[in-house]
Short mmCIF file of C-alpha atoms and ligand atoms in Angstrom, two decimals:
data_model
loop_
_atom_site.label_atom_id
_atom_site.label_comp_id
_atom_site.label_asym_id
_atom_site.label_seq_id
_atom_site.Cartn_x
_atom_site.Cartn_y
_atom_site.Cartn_z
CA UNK A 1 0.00 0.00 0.00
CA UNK A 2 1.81 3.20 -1.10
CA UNK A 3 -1.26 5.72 -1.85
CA UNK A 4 -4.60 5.93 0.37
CA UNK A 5 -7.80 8.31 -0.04
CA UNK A 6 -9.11 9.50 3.22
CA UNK A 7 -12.29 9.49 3.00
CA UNK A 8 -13.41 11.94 5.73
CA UNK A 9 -12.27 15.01 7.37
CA UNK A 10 -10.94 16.98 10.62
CA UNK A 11 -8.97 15.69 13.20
CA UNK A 12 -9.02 11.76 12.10
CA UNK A 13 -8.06 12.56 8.52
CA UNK A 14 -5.02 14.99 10.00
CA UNK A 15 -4.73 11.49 12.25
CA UNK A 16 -4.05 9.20 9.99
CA UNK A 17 -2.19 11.56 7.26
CA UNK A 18 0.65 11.53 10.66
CA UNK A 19 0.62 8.17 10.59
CA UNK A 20 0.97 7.55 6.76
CA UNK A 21 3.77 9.95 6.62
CA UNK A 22 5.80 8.11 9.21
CA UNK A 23 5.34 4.34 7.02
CA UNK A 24 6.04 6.45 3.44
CA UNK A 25 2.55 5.89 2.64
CA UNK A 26 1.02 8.91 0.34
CA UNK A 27 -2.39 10.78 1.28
CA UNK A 28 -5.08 11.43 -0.72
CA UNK A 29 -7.48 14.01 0.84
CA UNK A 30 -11.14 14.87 -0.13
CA UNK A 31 -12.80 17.92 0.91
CA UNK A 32 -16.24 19.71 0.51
CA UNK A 33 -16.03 23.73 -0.29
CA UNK A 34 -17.00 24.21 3.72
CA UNK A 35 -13.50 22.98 4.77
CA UNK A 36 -10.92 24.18 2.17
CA UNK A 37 -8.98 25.98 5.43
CA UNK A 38 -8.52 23.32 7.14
CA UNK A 39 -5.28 21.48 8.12
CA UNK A 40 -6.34 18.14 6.97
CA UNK A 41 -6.43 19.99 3.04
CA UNK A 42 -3.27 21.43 3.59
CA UNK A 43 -1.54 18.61 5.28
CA UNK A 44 -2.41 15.81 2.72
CA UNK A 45 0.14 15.19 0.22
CA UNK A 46 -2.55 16.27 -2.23
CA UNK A 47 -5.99 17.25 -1.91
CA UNK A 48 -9.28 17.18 -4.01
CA UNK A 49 -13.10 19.01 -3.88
CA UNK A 50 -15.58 16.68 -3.75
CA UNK A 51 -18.56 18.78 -3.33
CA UNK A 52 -20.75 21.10 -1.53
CA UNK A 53 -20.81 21.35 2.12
CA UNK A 54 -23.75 19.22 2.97
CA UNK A 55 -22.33 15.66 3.67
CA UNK A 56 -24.98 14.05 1.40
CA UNK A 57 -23.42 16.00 -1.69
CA UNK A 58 -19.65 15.80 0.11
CA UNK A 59 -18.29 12.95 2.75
CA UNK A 60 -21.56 10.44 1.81
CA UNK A 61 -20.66 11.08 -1.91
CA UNK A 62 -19.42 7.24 -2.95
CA UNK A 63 -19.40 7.95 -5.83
CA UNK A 64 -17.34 11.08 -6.75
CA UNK A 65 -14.99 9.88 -4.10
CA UNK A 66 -14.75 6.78 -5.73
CA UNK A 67 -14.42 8.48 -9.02
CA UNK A 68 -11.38 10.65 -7.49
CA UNK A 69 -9.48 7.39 -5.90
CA UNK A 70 -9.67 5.99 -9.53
CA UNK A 71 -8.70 8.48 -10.42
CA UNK A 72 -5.44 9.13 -8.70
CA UNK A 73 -4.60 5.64 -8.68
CA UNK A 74 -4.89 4.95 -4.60
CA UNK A 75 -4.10 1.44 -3.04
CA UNK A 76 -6.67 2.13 -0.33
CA UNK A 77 -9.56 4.19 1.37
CA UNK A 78 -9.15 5.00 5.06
CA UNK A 79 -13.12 5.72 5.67
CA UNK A 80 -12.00 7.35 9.40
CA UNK A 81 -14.93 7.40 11.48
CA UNK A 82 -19.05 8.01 10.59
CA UNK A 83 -19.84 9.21 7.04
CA UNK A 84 -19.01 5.69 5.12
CA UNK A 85 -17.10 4.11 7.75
CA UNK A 86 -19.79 1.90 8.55
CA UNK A 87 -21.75 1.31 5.32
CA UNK A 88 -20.82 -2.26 4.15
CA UNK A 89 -22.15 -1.10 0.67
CA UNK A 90 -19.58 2.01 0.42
CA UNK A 91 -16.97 -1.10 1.62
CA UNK A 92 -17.96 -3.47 -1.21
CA UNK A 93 -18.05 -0.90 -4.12
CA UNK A 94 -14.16 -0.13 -2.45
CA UNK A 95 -13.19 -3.76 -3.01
CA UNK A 96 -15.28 -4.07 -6.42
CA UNK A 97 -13.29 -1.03 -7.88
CA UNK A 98 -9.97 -3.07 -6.93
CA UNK A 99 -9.12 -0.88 -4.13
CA UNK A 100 -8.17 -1.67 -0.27
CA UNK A 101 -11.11 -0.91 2.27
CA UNK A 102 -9.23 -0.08 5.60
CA UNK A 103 -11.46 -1.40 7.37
CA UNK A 104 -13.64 -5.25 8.20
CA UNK A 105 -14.97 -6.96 5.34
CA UNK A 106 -18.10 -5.71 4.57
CA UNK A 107 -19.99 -8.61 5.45
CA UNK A 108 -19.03 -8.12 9.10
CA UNK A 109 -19.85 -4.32 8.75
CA UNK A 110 -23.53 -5.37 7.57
CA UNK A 111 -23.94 -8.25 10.03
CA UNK A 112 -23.07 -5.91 13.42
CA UNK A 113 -24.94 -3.11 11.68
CA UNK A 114 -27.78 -5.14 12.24
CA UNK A 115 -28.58 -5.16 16.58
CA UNK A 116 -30.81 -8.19 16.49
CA UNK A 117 -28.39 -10.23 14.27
CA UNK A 118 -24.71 -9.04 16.30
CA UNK A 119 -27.29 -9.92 19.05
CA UNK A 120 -27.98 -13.17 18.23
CA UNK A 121 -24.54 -13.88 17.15
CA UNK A 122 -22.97 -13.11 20.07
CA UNK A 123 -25.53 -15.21 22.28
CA UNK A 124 -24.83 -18.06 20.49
CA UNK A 125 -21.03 -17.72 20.58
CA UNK A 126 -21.29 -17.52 24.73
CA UNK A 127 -21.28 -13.95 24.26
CA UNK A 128 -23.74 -12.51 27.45
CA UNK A 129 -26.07 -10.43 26.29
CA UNK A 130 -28.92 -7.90 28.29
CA UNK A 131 -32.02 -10.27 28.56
CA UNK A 132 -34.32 -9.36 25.38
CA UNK A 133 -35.85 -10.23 22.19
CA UNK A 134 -34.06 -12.50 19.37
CA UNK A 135 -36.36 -11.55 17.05
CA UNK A 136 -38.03 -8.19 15.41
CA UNK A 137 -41.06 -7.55 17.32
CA UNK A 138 -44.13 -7.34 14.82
CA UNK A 139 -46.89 -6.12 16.92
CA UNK A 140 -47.35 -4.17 20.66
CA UNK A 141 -48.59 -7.35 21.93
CA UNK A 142 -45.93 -9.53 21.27
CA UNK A 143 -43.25 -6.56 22.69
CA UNK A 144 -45.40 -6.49 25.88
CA UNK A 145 -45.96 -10.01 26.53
CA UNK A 146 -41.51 -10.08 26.52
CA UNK A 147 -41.41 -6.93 28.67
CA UNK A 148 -43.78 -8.77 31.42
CA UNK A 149 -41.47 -11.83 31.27
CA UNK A 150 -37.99 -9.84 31.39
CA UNK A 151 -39.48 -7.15 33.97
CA UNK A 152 -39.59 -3.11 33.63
CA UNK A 153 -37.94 -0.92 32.64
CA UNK A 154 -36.70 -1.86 29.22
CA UNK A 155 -35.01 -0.08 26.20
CA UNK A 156 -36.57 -0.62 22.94
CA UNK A 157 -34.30 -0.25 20.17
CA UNK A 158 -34.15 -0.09 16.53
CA UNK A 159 -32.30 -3.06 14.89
CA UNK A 160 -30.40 -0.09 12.46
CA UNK A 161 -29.63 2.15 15.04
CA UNK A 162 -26.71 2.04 17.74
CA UNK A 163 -24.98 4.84 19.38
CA UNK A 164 -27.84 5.70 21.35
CA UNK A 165 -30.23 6.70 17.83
CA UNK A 166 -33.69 5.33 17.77
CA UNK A 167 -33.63 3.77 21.58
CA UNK A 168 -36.37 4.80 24.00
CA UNK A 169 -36.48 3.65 27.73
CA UNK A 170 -39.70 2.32 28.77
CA UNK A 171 -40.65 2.53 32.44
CA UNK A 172 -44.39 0.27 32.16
CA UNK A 173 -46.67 -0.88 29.60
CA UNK A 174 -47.97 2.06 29.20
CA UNK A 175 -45.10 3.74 27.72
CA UNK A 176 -44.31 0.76 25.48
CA UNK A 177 -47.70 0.97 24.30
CA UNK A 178 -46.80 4.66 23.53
CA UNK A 179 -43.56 4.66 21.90
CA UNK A 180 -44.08 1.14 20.15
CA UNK A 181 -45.54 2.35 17.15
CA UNK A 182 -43.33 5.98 17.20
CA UNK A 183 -40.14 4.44 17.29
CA UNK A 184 -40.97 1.87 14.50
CA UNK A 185 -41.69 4.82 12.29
CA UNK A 186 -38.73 6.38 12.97
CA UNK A 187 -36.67 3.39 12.84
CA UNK A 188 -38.23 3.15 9.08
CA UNK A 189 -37.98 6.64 7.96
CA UNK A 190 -33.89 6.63 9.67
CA UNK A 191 -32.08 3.38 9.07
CA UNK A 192 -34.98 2.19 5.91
CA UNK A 193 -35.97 -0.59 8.53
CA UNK A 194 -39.00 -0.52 10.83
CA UNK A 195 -37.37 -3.54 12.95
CA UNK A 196 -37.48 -2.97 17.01
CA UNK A 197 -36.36 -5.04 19.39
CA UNK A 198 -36.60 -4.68 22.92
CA UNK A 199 -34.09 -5.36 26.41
CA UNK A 200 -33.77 -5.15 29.74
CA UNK A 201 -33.19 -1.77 31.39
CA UNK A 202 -29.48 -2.04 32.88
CA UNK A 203 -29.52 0.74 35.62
CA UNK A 204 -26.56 2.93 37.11
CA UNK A 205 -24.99 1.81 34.20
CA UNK A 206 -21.40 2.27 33.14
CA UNK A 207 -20.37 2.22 28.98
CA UNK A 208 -17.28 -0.15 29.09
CA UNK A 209 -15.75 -0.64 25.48
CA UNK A 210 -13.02 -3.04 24.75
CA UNK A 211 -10.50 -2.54 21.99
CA UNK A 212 -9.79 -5.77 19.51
CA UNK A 213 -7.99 -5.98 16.83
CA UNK A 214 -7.97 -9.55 13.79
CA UNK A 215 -5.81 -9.94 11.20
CA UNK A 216 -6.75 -11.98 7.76
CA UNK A 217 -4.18 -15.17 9.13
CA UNK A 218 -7.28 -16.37 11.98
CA UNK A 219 -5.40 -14.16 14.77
CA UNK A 220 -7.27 -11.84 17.34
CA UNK A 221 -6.02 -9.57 20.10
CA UNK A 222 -7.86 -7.28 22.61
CA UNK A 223 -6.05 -3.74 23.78
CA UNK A 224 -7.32 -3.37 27.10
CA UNK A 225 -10.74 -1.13 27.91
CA UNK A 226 -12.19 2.28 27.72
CA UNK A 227 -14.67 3.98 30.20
CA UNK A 228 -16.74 6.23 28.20
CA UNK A 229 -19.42 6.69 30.65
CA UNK A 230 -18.77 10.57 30.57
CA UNK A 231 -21.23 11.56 28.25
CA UNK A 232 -24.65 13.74 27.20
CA UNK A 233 -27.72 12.56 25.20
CA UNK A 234 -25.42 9.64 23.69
CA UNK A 235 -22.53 12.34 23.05
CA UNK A 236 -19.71 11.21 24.73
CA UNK A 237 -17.33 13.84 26.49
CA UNK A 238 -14.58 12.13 28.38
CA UNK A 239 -13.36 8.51 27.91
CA UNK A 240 -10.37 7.01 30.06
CA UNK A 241 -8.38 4.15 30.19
CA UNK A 242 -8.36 2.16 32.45
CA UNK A 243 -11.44 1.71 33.65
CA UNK A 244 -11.96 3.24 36.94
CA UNK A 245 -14.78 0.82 38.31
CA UNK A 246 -13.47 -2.64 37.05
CA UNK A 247 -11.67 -4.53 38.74
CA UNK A 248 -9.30 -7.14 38.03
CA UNK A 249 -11.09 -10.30 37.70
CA UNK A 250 -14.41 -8.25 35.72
CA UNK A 251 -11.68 -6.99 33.40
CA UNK A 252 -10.21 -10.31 32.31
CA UNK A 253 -13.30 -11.46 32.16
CA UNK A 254 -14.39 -8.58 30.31
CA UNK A 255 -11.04 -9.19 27.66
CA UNK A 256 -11.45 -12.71 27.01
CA UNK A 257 -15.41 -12.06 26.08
CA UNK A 258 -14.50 -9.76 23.57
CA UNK A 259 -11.94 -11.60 21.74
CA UNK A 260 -14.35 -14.51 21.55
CA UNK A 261 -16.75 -12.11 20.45
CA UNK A 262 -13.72 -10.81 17.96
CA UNK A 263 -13.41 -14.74 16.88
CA UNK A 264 -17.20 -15.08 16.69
CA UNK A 265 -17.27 -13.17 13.52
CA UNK A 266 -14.02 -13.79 12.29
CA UNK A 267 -13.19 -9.92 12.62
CA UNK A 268 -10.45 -8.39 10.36
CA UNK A 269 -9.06 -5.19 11.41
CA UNK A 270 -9.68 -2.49 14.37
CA UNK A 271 -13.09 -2.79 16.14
CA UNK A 272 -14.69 -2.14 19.48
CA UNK A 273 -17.08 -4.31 21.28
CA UNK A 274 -19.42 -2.35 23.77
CA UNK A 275 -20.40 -3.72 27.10
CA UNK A 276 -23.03 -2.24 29.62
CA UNK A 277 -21.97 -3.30 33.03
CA UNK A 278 -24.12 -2.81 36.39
CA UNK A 279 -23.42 -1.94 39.87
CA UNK A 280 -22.06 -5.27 40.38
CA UNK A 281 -20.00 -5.62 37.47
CA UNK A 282 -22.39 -7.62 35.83
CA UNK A 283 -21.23 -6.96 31.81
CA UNK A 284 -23.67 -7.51 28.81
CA UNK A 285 -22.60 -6.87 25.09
CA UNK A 286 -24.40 -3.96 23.38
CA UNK A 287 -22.61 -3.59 20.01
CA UNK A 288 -19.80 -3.82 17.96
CA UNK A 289 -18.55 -1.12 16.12
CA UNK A 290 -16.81 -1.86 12.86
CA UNK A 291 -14.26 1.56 12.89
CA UNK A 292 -11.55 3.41 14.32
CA UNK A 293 -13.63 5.40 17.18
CA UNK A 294 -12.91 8.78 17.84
CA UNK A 295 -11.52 7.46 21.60
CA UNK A 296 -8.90 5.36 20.30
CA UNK A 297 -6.00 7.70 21.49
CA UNK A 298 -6.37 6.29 25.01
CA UNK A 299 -5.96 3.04 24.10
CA UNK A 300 -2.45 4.03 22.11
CA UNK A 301 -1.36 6.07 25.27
CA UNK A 302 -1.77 2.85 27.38
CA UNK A 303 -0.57 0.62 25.38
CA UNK A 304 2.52 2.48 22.56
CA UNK A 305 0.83 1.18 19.93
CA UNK A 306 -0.11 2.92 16.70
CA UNK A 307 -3.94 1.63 15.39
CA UNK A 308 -3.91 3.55 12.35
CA UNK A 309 -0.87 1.89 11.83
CA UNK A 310 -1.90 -1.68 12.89
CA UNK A 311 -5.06 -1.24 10.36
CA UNK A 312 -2.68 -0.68 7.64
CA UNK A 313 -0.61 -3.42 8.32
CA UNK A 314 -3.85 -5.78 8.55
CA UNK A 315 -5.39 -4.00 5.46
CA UNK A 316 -2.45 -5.22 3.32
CA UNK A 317 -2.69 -8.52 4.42
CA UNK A 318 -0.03 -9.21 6.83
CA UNK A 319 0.10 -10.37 10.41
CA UNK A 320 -0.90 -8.31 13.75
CA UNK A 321 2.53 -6.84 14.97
CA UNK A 322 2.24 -8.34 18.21
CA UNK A 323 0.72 -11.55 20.28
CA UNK A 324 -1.54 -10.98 22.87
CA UNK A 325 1.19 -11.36 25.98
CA UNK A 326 3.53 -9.10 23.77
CA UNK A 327 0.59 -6.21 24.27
CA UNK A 328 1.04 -4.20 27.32
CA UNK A 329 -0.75 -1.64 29.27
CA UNK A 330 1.26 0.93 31.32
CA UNK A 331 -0.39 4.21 33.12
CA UNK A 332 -3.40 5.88 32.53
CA UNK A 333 -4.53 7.77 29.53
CA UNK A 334 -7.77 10.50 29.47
CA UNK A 335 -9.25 12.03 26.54
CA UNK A 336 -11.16 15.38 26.58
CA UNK A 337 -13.86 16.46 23.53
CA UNK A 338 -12.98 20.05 23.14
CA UNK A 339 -16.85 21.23 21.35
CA UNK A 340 -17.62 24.27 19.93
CA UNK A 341 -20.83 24.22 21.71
CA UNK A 342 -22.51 26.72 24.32
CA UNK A 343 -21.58 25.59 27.79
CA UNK A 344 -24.67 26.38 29.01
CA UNK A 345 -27.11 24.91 26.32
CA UNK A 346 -24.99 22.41 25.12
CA UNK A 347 -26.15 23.39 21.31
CA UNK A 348 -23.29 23.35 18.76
CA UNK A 349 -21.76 27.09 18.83
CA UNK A 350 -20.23 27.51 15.49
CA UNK A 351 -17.80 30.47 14.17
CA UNK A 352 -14.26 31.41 13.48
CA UNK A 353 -11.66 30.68 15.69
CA UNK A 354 -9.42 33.47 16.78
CA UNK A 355 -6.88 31.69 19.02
CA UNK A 356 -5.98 28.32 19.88
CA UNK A 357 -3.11 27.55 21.44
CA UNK A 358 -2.04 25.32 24.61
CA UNK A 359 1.55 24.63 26.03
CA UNK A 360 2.84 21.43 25.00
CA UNK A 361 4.12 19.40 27.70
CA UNK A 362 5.11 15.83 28.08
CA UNK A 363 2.18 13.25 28.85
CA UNK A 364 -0.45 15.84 26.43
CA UNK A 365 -0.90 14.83 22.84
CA UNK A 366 -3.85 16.93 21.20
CA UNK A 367 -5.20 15.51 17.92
CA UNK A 368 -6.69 19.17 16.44
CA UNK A 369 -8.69 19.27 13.06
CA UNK A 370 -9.05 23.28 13.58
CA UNK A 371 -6.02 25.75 14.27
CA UNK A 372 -6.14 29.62 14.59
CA UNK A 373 -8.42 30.78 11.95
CA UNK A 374 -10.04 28.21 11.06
CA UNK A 375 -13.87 28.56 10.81
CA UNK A 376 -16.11 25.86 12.33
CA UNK A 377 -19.28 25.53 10.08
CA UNK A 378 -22.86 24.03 11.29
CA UNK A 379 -22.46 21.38 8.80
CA UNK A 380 -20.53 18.18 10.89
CA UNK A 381 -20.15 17.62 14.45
CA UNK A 382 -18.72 20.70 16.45
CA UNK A 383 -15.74 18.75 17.63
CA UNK A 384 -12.50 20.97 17.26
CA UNK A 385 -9.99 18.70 19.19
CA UNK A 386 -9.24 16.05 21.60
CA UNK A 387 -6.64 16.81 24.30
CA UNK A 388 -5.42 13.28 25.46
CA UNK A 389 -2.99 13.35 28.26
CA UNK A 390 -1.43 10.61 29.71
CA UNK A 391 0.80 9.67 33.18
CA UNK A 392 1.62 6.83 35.11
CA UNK A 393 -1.54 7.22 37.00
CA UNK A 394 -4.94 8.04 36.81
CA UNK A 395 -3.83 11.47 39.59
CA UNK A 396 -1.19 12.19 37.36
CA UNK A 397 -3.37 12.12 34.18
CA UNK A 398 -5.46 14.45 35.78
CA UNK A 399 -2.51 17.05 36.79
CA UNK A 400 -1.37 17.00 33.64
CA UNK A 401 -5.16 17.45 32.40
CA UNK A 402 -5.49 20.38 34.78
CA UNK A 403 -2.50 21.99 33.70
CA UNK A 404 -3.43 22.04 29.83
CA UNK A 405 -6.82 23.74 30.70
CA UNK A 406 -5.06 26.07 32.47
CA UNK A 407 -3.12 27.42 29.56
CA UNK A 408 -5.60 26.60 27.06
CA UNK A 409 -6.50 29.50 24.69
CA UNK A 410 -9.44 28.07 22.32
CA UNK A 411 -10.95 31.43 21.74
CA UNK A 412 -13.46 33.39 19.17
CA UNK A 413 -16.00 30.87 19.62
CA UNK A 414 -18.07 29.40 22.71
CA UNK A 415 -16.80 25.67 23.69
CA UNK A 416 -16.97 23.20 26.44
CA UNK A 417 -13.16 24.29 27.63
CA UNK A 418 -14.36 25.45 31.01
CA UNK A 419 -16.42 22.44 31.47
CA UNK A 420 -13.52 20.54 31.63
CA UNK A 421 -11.46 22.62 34.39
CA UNK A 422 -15.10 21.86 36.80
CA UNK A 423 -15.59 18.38 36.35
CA UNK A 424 -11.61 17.85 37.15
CA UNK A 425 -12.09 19.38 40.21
CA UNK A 426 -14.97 17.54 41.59
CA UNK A 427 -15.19 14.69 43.25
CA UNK A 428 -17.18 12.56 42.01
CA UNK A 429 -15.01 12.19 38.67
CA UNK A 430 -11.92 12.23 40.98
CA UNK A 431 -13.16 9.61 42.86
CA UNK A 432 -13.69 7.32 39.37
CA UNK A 433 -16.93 6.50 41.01
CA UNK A 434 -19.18 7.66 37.67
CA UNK A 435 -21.92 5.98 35.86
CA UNK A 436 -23.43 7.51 32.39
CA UNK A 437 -25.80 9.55 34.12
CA UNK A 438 -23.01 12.37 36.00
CA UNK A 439 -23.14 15.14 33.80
CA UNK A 440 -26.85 14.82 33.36
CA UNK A 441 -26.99 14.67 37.32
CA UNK A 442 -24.31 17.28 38.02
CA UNK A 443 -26.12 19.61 35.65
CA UNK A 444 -29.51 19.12 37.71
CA UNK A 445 -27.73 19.62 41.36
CA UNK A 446 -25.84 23.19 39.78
CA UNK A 447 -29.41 24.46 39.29
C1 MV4 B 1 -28.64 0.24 26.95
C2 MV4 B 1 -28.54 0.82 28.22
C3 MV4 B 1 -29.15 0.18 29.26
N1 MV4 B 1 -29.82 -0.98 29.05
N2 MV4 B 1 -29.30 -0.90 26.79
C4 MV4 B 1 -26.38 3.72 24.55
C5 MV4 B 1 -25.48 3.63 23.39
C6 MV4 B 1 -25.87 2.39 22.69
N3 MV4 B 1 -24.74 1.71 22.21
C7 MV4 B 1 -26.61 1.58 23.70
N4 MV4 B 1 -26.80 2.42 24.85
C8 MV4 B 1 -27.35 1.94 25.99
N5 MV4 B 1 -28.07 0.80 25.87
C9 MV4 B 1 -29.88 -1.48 27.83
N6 MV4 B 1 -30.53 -2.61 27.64
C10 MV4 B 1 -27.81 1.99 28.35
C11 MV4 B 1 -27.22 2.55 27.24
C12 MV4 B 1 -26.46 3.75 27.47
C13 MV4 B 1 -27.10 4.93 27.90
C14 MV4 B 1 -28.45 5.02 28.07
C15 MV4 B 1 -29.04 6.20 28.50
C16 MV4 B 1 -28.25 7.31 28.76
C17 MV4 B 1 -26.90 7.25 28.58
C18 MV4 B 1 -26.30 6.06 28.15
C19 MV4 B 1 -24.91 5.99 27.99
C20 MV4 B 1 -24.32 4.84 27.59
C21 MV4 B 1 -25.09 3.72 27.33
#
């Protein structure tokens, strides 16, 4: 692999142009006319318009970027993460024009993208899942009949959806009967399938994600966990690693499930399977997600390793780097989301950035898709940065975290910068003690 498109934008496409650069590899970039400025245009090796800002006509365009990877002869296209990097069609018309998809095959892709099928894959494979349905539920009667058997609350999900889209929590009957019909609607008119599917209500929950990684040779690793339980309306804000709350024997527990989940599928390249866990460590799958996530910094501050360049490696058919007992974790890594959102409202905020500047210090890494001058549009998601820091404890990750918001200058446009400098200071994030609903609950007790 000597040339690869990067199909997306922001800080991931700066991301992986660093890592490209340090194996030789060549960059392709694509932009729409809304992000010309940006560092990800100029840092590419070269650089091509794909369209107007809206992402339909720009980073959802298969086609043109297709056209353009054709075009300039590419090995590969690095989807990033969102837009395509999901959409098993986008990763077969990648493989039918001759060309590398960084990424699963795209039968995995379609198979997880499905809830009620990763669902019932992973059940069978010894995988625990939250109690629930196995099946699309057809009619109210049939969801209420499992609700009365599995007990209330439950969550009743779309089959297309994941990340928190097209779920509704369901306290008694009567709110089943109320949403039932809503949520099929929207499930149809969002993800083109009316399919629901209901489960178990896992309260005081914490969102524990493991990190696995297969190669096309039969081999599968895990890279430790991530705690992304920081996080508004499905939005998350801060994820760590290690896991605060786990402890030993849940996590190796929690490892080995999710390379047999890995195995269960036969998964090729970087992916991330999603566990809720309860109060008593109890851990059910939720999904796997077929990409590079945005959080995957912490797991290369924990553990030295480079996953852009790991799904390169994998993508041109060799083996993974490194056996499981030839993976280690050392210290603690903590990423912030740095929004350009009102602190207050929480509603995207966007505008041209006058300053932004931090002091660099060792233990800080800050993956930036804006820079001084650089306008954020109301187009894509508001995210500017990610300030990862990283020390040989979780106290020292949060000194070092303390000091960059300190001399963070992120200015000309409203963000969730001071956010960040509160929650440090507070106990109840300092204490690691956190399910997903403390900044929904910290909000409520500052009012
Ligand atoms: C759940 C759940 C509790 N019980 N499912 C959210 C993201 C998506 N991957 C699945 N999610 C959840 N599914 C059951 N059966 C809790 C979440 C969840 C959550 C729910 C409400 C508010 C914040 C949340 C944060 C993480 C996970």
């Amino acid at each position: 692999m000597q040339k690869i498109l990067i199909a997306n934008r922001g800080e991931i496409a700066l991301r992986i142009i660093r890592t490209c650069r340090e194996l030789g590899v060549e960059t392709v970039a694509v932009y729409s006319d809304a992000d010309q400025e940006l560092p990800f245009v100029k840092e590419a090796d070269s650089a091509f318009r794909i369209g107007e800002p809206p992402v339909q006509k720009s980073y959802l365009n298969a086609d043109e970027i297709l056209r353009i990877a054709k075009e300039e002869k590419v090995d590969g296209i690095h989807p990033g993460y969102g837009f395509l990097s999901e959409n098993a069609e986008f990763a077969r018309k990648v493989k039918e024009a001759g060309l590398t998809f960084i990424g699963p095959a795209p039968d995995t892709i379609e198979k997880m993208g499905d809830k009620i099928v990763a669902r019932t894959t992973m059940e069978e494979a010894g995988v625990p899942v939250v109690p629930g349905s196995d099946q699309g539920l057809k009619t109210l009667e049939e969801a209420v009949k499992l609700a009365d058997e599995i007990g209330y609350p439950v969550m009743l999900k779309a089959s297309g959806g994941g990340g928190g889209i097209g779920m509704v929590l369901c306290e008694n009957e009567q709110a089943l009967a109320k949403n039932f019909d809503s949520t099929k609607g929207r499930a149809k008119a969002y993800f083109g399938s009316d399919e629901v599917f209901i489960e178990k209500y896992i309260k005081n929950a914490r969102h524990v994600e493991v990190q696995i990684f297969g190669d096309t040779h039969g081999n599968h690793v895990h890279m430790f966990e991530r705690d992304c339980s920081i996080q508004r309306r499905h939005q998350k804000v801060i994820e760590e690693a290690p896991s605060p709350f786990l402890k030993e024997e849940a996590r190796q527990k929690m490892y080995d499930t999710a390379v047999k989940a890995a195995k269960a599928v036969g998964y090729v390249n970087a992916g991330t399977v999603e566990f809720i866990v309860d109060e008593n460590e109890n851990f059910y799958f939720l999904e796997m997600n077929t990409r590079l996530q945005v959080e995957h910094p912490v797991t290369e501050t924990i553990s030295g390793l480079d996953l852009v360049k790991w799904q390169l490696l994998v993508a041109r058919g060799e083996k993974l780097p490194l056996l499981q007992d030839e993976i280690e974790k050392k210290g603690w890594a903590i990423e912030f989301r740095l929004y350009a959102e009102d602190p207050v409202r929480f509603l995207p905020s966007p505008g041209k950035i006058s300053e932004f500047s931090w002091l660099e210090a060792k233990g800080v890494r800050v993956d930036y898709g804006y820079e001084s001058d650089s306008t954020v549009t109301p187009f894509y998601d508001p995210m500017v940065a990610k300030c990862i820091v990283g020390g040989n404890t979780r106290e020292e990750a949060i000194q070092l975290a303390q000091e960059f918001f300190a001399t963070l200058k992120l200015e000309g446009i409203k963000s969730n910068a001071p956010l960040f400098a509160e929650i440090l200071s507070e106990e109840g994030f300092k204490s690691g003690n956190y399910t997903t609903a403390y900044l929904t609950e910290r909000k409520m007790a500052s009012k």
